[in-house]
PDB file of C-alpha atoms in Angstrom:
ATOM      1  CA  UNK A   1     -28.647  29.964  32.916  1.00  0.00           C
ATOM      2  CA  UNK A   2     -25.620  31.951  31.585  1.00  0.00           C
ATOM      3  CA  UNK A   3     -25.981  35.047  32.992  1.00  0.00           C
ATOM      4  CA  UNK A   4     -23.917  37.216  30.895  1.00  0.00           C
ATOM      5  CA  UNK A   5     -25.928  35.771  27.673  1.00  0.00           C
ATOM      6  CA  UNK A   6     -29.140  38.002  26.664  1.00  0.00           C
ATOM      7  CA  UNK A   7     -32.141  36.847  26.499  1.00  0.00           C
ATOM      8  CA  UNK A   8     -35.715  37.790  24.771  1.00  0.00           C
ATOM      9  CA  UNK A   9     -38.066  38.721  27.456  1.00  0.00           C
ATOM     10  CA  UNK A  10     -41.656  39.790  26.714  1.00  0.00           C
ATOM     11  CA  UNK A  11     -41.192  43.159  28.404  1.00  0.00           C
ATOM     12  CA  UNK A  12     -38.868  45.892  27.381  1.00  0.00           C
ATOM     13  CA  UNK A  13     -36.300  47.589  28.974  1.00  0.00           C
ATOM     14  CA  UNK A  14     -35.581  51.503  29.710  1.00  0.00           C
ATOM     15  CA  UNK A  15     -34.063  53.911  32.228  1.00  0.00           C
ATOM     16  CA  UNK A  16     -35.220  57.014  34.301  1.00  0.00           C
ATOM     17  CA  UNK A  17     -33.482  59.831  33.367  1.00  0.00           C
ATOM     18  CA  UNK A  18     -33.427  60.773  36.860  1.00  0.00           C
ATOM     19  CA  UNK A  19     -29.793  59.091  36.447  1.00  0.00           C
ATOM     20  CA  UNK A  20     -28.380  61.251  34.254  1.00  0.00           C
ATOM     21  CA  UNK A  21     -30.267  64.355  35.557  1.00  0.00           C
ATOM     22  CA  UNK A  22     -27.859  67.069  33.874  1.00  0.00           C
ATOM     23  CA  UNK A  23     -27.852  65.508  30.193  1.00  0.00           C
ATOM     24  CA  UNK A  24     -29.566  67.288  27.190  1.00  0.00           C
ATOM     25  CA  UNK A  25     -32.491  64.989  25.481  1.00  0.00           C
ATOM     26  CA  UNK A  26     -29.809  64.247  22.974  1.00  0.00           C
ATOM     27  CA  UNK A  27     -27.458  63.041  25.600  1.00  0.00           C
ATOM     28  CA  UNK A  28     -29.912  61.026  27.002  1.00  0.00           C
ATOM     29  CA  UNK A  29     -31.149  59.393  23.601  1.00  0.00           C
ATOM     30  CA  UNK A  30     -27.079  58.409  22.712  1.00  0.00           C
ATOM     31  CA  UNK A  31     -27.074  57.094  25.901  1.00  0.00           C
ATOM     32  CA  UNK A  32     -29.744  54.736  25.440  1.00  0.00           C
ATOM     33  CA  UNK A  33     -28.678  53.996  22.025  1.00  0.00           C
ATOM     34  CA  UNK A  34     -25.088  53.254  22.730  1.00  0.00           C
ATOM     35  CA  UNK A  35     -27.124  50.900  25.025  1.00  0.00           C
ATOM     36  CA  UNK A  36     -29.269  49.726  22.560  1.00  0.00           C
ATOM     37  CA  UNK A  37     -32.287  50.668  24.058  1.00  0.00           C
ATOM     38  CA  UNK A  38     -34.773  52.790  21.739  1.00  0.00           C
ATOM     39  CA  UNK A  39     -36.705  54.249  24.433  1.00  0.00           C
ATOM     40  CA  UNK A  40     -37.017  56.738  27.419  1.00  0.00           C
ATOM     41  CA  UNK A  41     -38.990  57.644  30.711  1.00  0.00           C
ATOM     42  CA  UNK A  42     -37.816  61.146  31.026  1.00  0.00           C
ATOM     43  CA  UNK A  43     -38.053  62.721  34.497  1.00  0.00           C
ATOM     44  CA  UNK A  44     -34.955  65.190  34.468  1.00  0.00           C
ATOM     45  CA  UNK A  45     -32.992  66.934  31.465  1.00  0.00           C
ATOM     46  CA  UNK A  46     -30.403  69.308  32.285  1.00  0.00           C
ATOM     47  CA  UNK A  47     -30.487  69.278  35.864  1.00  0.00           C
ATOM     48  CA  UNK A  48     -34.235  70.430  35.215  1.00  0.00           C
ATOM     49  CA  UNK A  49     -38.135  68.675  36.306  1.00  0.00           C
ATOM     50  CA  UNK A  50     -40.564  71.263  34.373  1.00  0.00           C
ATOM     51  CA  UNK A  51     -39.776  69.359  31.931  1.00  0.00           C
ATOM     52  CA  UNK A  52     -43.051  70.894  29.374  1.00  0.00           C
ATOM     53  CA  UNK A  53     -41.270  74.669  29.786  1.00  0.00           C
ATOM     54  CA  UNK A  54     -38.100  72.875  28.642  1.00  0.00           C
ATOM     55  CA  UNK A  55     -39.650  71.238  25.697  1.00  0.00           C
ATOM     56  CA  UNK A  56     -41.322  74.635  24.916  1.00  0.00           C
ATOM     57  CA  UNK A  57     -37.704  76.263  24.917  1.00  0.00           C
ATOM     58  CA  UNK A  58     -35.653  73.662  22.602  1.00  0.00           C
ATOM     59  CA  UNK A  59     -38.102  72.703  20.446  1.00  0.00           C
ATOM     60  CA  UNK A  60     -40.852  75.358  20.485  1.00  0.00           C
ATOM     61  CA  UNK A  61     -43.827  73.082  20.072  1.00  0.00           C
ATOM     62  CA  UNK A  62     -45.335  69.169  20.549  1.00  0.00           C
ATOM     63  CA  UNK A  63     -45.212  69.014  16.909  1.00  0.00           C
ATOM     64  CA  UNK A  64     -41.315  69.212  16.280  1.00  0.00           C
ATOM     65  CA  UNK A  65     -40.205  67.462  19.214  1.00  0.00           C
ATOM     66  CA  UNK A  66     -42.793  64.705  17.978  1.00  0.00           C
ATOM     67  CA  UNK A  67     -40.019  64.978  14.590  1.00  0.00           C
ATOM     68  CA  UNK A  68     -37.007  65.080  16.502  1.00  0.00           C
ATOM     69  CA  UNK A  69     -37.273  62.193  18.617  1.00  0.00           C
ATOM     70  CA  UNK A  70     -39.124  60.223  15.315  1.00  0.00           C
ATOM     71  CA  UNK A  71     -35.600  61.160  13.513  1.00  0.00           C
ATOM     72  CA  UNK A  72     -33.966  59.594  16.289  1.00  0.00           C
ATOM     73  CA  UNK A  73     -35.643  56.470  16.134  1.00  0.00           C
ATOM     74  CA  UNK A  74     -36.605  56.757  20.303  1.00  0.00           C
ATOM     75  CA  UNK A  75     -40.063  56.715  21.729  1.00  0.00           C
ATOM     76  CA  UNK A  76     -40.948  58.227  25.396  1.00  0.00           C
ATOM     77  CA  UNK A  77     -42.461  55.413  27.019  1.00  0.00           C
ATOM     78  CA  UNK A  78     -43.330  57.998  29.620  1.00  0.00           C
ATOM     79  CA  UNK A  79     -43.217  61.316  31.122  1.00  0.00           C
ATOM     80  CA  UNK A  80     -42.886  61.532  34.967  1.00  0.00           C
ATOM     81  CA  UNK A  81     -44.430  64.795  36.944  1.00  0.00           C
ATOM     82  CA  UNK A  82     -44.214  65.504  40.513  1.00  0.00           C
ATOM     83  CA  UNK A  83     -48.557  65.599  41.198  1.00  0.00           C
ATOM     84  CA  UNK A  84     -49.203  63.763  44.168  1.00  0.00           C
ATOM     85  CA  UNK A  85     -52.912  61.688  44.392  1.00  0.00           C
ATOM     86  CA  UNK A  86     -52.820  62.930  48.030  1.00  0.00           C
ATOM     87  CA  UNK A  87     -52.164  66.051  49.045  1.00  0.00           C
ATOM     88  CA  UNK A  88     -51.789  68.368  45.766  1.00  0.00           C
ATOM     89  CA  UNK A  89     -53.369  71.985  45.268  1.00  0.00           C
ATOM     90  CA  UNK A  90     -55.108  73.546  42.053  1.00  0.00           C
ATOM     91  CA  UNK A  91     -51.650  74.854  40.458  1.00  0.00           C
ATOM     92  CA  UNK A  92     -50.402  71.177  41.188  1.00  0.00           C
ATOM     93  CA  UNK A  93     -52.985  69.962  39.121  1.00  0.00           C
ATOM     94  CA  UNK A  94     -52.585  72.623  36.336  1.00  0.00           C
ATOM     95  CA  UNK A  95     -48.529  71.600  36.619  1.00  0.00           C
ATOM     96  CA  UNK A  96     -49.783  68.440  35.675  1.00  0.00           C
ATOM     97  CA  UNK A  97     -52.395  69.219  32.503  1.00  0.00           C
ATOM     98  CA  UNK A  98     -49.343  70.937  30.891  1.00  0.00           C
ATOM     99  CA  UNK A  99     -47.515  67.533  30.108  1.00  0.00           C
ATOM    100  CA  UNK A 100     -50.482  66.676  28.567  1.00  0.00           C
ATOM    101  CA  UNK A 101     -50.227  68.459  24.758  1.00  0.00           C
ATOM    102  CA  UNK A 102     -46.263  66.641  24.624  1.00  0.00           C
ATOM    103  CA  UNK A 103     -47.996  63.249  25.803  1.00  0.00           C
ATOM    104  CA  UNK A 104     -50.323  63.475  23.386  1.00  0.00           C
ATOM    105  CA  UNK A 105     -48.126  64.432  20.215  1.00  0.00           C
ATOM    106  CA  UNK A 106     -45.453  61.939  21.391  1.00  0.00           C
ATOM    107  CA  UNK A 107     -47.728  59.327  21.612  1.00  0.00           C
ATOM    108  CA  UNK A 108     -46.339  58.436  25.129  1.00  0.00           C
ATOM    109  CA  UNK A 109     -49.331  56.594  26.844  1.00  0.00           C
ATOM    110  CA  UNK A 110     -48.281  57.570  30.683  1.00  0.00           C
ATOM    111  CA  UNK A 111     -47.917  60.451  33.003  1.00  0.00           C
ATOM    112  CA  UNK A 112     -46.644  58.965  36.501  1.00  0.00           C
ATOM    113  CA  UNK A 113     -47.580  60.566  39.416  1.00  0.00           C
ATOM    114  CA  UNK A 114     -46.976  59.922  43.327  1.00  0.00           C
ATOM    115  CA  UNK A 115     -49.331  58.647  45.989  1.00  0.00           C
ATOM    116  CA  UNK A 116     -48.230  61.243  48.386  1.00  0.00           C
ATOM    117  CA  UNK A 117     -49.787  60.952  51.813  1.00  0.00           C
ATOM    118  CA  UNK A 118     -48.533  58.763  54.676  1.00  0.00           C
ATOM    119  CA  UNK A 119     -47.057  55.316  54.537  1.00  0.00           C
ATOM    120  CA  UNK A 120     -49.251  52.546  56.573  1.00  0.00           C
ATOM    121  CA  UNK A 121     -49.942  49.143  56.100  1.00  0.00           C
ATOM    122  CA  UNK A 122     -53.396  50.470  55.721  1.00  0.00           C
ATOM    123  CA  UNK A 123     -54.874  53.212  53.667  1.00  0.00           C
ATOM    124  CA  UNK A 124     -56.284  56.303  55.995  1.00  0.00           C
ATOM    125  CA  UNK A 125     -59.379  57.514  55.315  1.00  0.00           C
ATOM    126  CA  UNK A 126     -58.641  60.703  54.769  1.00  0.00           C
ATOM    127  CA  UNK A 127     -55.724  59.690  52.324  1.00  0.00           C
ATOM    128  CA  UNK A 128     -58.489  57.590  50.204  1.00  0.00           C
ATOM    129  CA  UNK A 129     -60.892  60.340  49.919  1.00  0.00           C
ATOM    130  CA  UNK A 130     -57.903  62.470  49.109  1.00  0.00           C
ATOM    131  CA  UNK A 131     -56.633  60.183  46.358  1.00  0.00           C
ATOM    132  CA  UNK A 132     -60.453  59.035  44.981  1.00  0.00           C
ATOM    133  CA  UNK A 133     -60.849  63.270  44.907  1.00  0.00           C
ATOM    134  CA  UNK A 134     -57.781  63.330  43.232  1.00  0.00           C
ATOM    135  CA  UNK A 135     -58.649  60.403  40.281  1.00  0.00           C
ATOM    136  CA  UNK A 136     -62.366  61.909  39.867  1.00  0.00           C
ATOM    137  CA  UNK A 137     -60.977  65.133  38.586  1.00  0.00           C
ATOM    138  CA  UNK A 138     -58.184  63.947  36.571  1.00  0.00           C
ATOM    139  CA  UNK A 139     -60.701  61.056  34.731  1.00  0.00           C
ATOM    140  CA  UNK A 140     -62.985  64.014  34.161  1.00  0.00           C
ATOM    141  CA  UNK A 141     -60.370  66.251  32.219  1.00  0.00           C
ATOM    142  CA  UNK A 142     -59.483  62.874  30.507  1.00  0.00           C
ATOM    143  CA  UNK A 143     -62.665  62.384  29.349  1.00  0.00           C
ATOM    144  CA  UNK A 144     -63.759  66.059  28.735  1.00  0.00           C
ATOM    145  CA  UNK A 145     -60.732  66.269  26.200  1.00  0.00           C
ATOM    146  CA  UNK A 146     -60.344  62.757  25.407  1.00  0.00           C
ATOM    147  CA  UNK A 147     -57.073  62.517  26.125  1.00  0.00           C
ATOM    148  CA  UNK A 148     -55.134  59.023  25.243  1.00  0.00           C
ATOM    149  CA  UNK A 149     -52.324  59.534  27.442  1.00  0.00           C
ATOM    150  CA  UNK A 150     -53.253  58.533  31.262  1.00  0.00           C
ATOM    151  CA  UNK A 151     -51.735  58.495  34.788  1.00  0.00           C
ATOM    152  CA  UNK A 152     -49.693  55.743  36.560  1.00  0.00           C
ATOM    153  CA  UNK A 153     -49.745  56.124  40.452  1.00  0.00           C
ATOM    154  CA  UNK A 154     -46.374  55.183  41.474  1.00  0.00           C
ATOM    155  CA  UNK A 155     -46.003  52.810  44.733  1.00  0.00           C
ATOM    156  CA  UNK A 156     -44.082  55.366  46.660  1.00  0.00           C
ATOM    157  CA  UNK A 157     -46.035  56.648  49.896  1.00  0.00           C
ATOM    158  CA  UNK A 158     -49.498  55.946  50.791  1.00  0.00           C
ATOM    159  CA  UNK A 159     -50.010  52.903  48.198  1.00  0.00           C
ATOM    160  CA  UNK A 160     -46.402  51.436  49.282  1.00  0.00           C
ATOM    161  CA  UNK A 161     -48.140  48.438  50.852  1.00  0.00           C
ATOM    162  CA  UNK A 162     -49.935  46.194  48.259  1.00  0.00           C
ATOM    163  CA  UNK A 163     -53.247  45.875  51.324  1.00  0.00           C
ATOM    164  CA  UNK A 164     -53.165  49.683  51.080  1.00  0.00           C
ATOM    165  CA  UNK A 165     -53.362  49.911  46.930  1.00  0.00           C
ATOM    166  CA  UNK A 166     -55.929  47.546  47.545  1.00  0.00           C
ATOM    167  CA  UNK A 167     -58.033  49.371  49.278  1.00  0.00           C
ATOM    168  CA  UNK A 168     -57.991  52.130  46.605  1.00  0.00           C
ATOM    169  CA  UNK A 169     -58.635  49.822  43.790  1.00  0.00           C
ATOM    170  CA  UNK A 170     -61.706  48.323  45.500  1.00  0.00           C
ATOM    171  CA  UNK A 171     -62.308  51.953  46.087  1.00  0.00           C
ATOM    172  CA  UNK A 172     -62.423  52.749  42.295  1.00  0.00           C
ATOM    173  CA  UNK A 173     -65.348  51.936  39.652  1.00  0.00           C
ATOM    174  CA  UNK A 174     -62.088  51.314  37.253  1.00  0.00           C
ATOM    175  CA  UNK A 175     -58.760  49.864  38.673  1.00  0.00           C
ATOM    176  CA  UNK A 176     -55.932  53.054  38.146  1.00  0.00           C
ATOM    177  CA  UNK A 177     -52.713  52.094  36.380  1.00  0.00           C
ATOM    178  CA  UNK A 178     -49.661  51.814  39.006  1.00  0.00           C
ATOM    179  CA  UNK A 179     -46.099  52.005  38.456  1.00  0.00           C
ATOM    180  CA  UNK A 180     -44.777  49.411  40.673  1.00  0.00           C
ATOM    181  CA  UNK A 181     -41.679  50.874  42.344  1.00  0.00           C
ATOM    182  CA  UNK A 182     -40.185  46.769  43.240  1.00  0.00           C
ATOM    183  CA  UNK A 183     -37.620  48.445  45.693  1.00  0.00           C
ATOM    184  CA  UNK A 184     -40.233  50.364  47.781  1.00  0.00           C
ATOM    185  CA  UNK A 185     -42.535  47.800  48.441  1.00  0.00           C
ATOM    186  CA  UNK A 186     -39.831  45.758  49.696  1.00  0.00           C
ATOM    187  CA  UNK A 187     -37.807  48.517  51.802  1.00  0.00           C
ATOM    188  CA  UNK A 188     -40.426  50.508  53.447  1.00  0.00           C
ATOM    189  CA  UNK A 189     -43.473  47.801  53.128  1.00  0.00           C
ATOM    190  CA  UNK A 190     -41.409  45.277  54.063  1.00  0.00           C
ATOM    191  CA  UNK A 191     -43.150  42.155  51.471  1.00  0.00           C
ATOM    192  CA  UNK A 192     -41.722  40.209  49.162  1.00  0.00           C
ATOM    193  CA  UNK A 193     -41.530  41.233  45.935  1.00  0.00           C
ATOM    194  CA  UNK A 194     -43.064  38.080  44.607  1.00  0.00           C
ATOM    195  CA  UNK A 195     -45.927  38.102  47.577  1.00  0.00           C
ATOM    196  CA  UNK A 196     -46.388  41.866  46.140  1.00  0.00           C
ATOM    197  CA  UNK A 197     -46.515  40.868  42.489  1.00  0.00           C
ATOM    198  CA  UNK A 198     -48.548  38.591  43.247  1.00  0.00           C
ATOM    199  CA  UNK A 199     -50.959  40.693  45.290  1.00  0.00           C
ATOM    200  CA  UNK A 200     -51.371  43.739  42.689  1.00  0.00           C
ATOM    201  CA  UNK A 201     -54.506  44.707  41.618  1.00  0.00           C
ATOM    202  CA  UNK A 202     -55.071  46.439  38.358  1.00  0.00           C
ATOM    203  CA  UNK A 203     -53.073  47.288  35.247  1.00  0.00           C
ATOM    204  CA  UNK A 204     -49.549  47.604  35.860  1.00  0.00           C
ATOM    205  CA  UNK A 205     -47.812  49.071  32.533  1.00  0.00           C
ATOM    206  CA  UNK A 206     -44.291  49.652  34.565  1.00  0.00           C
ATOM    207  CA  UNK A 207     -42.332  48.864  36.742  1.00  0.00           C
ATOM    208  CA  UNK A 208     -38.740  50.542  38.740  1.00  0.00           C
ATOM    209  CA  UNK A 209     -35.851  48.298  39.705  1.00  0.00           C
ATOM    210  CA  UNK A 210     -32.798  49.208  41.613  1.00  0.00           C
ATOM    211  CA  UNK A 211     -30.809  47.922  44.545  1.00  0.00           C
ATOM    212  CA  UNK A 212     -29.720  48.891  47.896  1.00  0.00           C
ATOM    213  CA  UNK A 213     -27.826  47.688  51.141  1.00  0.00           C
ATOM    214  CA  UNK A 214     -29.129  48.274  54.910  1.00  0.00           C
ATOM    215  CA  UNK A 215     -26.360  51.034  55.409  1.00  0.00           C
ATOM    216  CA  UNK A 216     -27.836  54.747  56.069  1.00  0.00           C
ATOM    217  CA  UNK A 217     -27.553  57.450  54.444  1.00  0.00           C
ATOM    218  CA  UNK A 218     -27.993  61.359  53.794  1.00  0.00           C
ATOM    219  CA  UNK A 219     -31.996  60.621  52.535  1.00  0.00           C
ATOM    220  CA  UNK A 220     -32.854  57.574  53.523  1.00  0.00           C
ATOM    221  CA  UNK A 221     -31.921  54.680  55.896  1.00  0.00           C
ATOM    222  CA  UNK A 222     -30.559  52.477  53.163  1.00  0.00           C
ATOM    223  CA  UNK A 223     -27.989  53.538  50.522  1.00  0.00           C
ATOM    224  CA  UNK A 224     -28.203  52.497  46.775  1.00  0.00           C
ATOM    225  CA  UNK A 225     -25.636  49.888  45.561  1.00  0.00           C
ATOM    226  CA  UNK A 226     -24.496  48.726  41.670  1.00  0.00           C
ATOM    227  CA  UNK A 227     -27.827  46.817  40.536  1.00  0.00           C
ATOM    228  CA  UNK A 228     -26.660  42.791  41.756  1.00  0.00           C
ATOM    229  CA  UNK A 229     -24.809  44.102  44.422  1.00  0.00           C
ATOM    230  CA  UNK A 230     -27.104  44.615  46.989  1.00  0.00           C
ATOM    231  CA  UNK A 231     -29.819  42.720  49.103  1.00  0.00           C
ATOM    232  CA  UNK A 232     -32.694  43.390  47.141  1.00  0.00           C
ATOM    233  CA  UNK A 233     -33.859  40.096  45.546  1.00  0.00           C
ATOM    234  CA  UNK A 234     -33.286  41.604  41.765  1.00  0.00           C
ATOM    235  CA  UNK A 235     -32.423  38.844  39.670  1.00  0.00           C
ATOM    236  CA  UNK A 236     -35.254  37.079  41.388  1.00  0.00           C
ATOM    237  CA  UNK A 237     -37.765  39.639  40.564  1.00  0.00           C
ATOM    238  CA  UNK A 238     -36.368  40.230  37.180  1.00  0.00           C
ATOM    239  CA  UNK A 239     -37.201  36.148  36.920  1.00  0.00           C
ATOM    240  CA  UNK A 240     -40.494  35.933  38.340  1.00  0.00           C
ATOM    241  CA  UNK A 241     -41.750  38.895  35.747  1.00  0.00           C
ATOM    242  CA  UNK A 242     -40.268  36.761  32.483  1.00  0.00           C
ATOM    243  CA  UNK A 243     -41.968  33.602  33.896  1.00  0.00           C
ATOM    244  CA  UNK A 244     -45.426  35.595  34.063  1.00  0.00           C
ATOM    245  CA  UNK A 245     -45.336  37.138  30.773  1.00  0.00           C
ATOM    246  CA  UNK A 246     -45.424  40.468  31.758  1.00  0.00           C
ATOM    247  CA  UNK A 247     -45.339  42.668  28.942  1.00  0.00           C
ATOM    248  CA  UNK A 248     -44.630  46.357  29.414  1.00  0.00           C
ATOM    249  CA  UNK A 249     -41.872  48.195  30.520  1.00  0.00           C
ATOM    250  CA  UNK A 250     -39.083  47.641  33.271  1.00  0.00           C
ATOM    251  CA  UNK A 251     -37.076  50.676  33.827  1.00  0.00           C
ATOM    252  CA  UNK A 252     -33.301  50.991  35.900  1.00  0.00           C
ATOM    253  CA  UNK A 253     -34.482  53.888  38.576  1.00  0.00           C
ATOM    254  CA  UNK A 254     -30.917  55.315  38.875  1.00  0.00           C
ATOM    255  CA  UNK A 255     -31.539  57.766  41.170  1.00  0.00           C
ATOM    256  CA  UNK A 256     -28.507  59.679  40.978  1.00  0.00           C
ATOM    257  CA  UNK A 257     -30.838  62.814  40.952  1.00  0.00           C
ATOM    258  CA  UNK A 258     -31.179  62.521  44.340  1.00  0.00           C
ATOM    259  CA  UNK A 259     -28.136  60.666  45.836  1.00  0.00           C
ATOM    260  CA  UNK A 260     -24.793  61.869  43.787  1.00  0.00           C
ATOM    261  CA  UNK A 261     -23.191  59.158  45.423  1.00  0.00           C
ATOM    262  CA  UNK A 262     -24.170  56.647  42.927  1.00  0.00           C
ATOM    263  CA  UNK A 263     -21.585  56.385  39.844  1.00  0.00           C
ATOM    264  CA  UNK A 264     -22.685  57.336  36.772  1.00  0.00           C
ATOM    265  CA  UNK A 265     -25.802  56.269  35.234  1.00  0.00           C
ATOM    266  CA  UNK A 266     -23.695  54.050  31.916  1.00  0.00           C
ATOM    267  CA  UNK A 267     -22.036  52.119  34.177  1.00  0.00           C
ATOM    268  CA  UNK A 268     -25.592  50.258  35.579  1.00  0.00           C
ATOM    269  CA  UNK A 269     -26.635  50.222  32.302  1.00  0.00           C
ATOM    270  CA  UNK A 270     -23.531  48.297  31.402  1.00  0.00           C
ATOM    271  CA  UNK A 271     -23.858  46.091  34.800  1.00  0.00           C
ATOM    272  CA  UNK A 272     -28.024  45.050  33.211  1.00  0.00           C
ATOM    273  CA  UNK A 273     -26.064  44.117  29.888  1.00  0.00           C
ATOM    274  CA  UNK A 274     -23.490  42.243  31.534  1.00  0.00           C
ATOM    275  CA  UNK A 275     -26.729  40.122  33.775  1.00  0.00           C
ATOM    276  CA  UNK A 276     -27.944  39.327  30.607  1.00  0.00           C
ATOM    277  CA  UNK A 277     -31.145  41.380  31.340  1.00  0.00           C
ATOM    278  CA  UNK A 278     -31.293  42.676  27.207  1.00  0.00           C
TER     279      UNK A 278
END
């Protein structure tokens, strides 16, 4: 296959705007247009995560930024928030429940949220009553208000190992949503991402890609390469998730947030175009 030659996938592509943390919302929309990408999972906007107080200041209500970003032709495929299943207090959770009116106006049909808790091949007992503690409550709001919008537990912590989001799931009278962070399963679990794919349980509506060489460094013991470059098995991944027909959203985690090491954010979104990847 001609890499350099895009192809129609049944998913759809977007970025994290955890790499481009200091850009404006209208920043971050040219940037995906001049991409020609007509969404957005928004995480940071100028250099800022409470990310409802900054709607509240630039555009005053759900309602108008609802307009704005319907004049701009760009949907938020999701809104990110810092909750974690395990180990959050009762101002965590109210952090949380004000997303919740934006969500709701925008239509955006996901809230991620962490595992939190420790990373083991297996779940700890006190991190699954934690987490099922967690999920009771927020289901119960959901339901009380009848909220569309839901959560998405992100494979980051606790759930990093596909035997340990297991355990939750089986836990569960409903399967939860996950975002499936591909990188973290296959750094810090250690599996395969097609071994993980394989062994998900539940609905996954998203998914993070990025890539990364064994070299340490300030955060972690692995530093984040230009997506291809790397030892992450990326094209691979990006293969076996065409050939199964998945079918929601696969977002470039540029975490340049975290690690201003990494170049800017356009210049992976130009590296996806030139793979071909949309």
């Amino acid at each position: 296959m001609n890499m350099t030659t895009a192809r129609k996938t049944p998913f759809s592509w977007t970025f994290s705007t955890l790499g481009c943390p200091e850009a404006t919302l209208t920043e971050a929309i040219e940037l995906a247009r001049a991409h020609g990408l007509n969404q957005l999972e928004l995480r940071t906007l100028e250099d800022r995560v409470d990310l409802p107080a900054l709607f509240a200041e630039r555009h005053g209500d759900p309602g108008s930024l609802k307009d704005f970003l319907k004049r701009e032709g760009m949907q938020v495929v999701s809104l990110d928030a810092s909750l974690k299943l395990v180990g959050n207090s009762n101002a965590d959770r109210g952090e949380l429940l004000e997303f919740l009116p934006w969500a709701e106006a925008l239509g955006t049909p996901w809230l991620r949220i962490f595992d939190g808790g420790t990373f083991a091949p297996e779940l700890a007992k006190e991190d699954l009553e934690a987490a099922l503690d967690t999920l009771s409550w927020w289901r119960g709001e959901r339901e009380r208000h009848g909220w569309k919008a839901d959560v998405m537990i992100e494979t980051h912590d606790c759930l990093t190992a596909s035997a340990a989001l297991a355990q939750l799931q089986e836990a569960l009278d409903e399967p939860a949503a996950v975002l499936w962070d591909s990188h973290h399963t296959w750094k810090k679990g250690g599996e395969d991402p097609a071994a993980t794919w394989k062994a998900l349980r539940g609905p996954v509506p998203h998914i993070h890609v990025k890539d990364s060489i064994s070299k340490p460094s300030d955060r972690h013991p692995f530093t984040y390469v230009q997506l291809g470059e790397g030892e992450f098995p990326l094209q691979e991944t990006i293969d076996l998730l065409e050939a199964s027909g998945f079918a929601g959203v696969v977002s470039i985690e540029w975490e340049r947030k975290w690690h201003p090491y990494l170049q800017p954010l356009d210049t992976a979104l130009k590296r996806a175009r030139e793979l071909g990847w949309w």
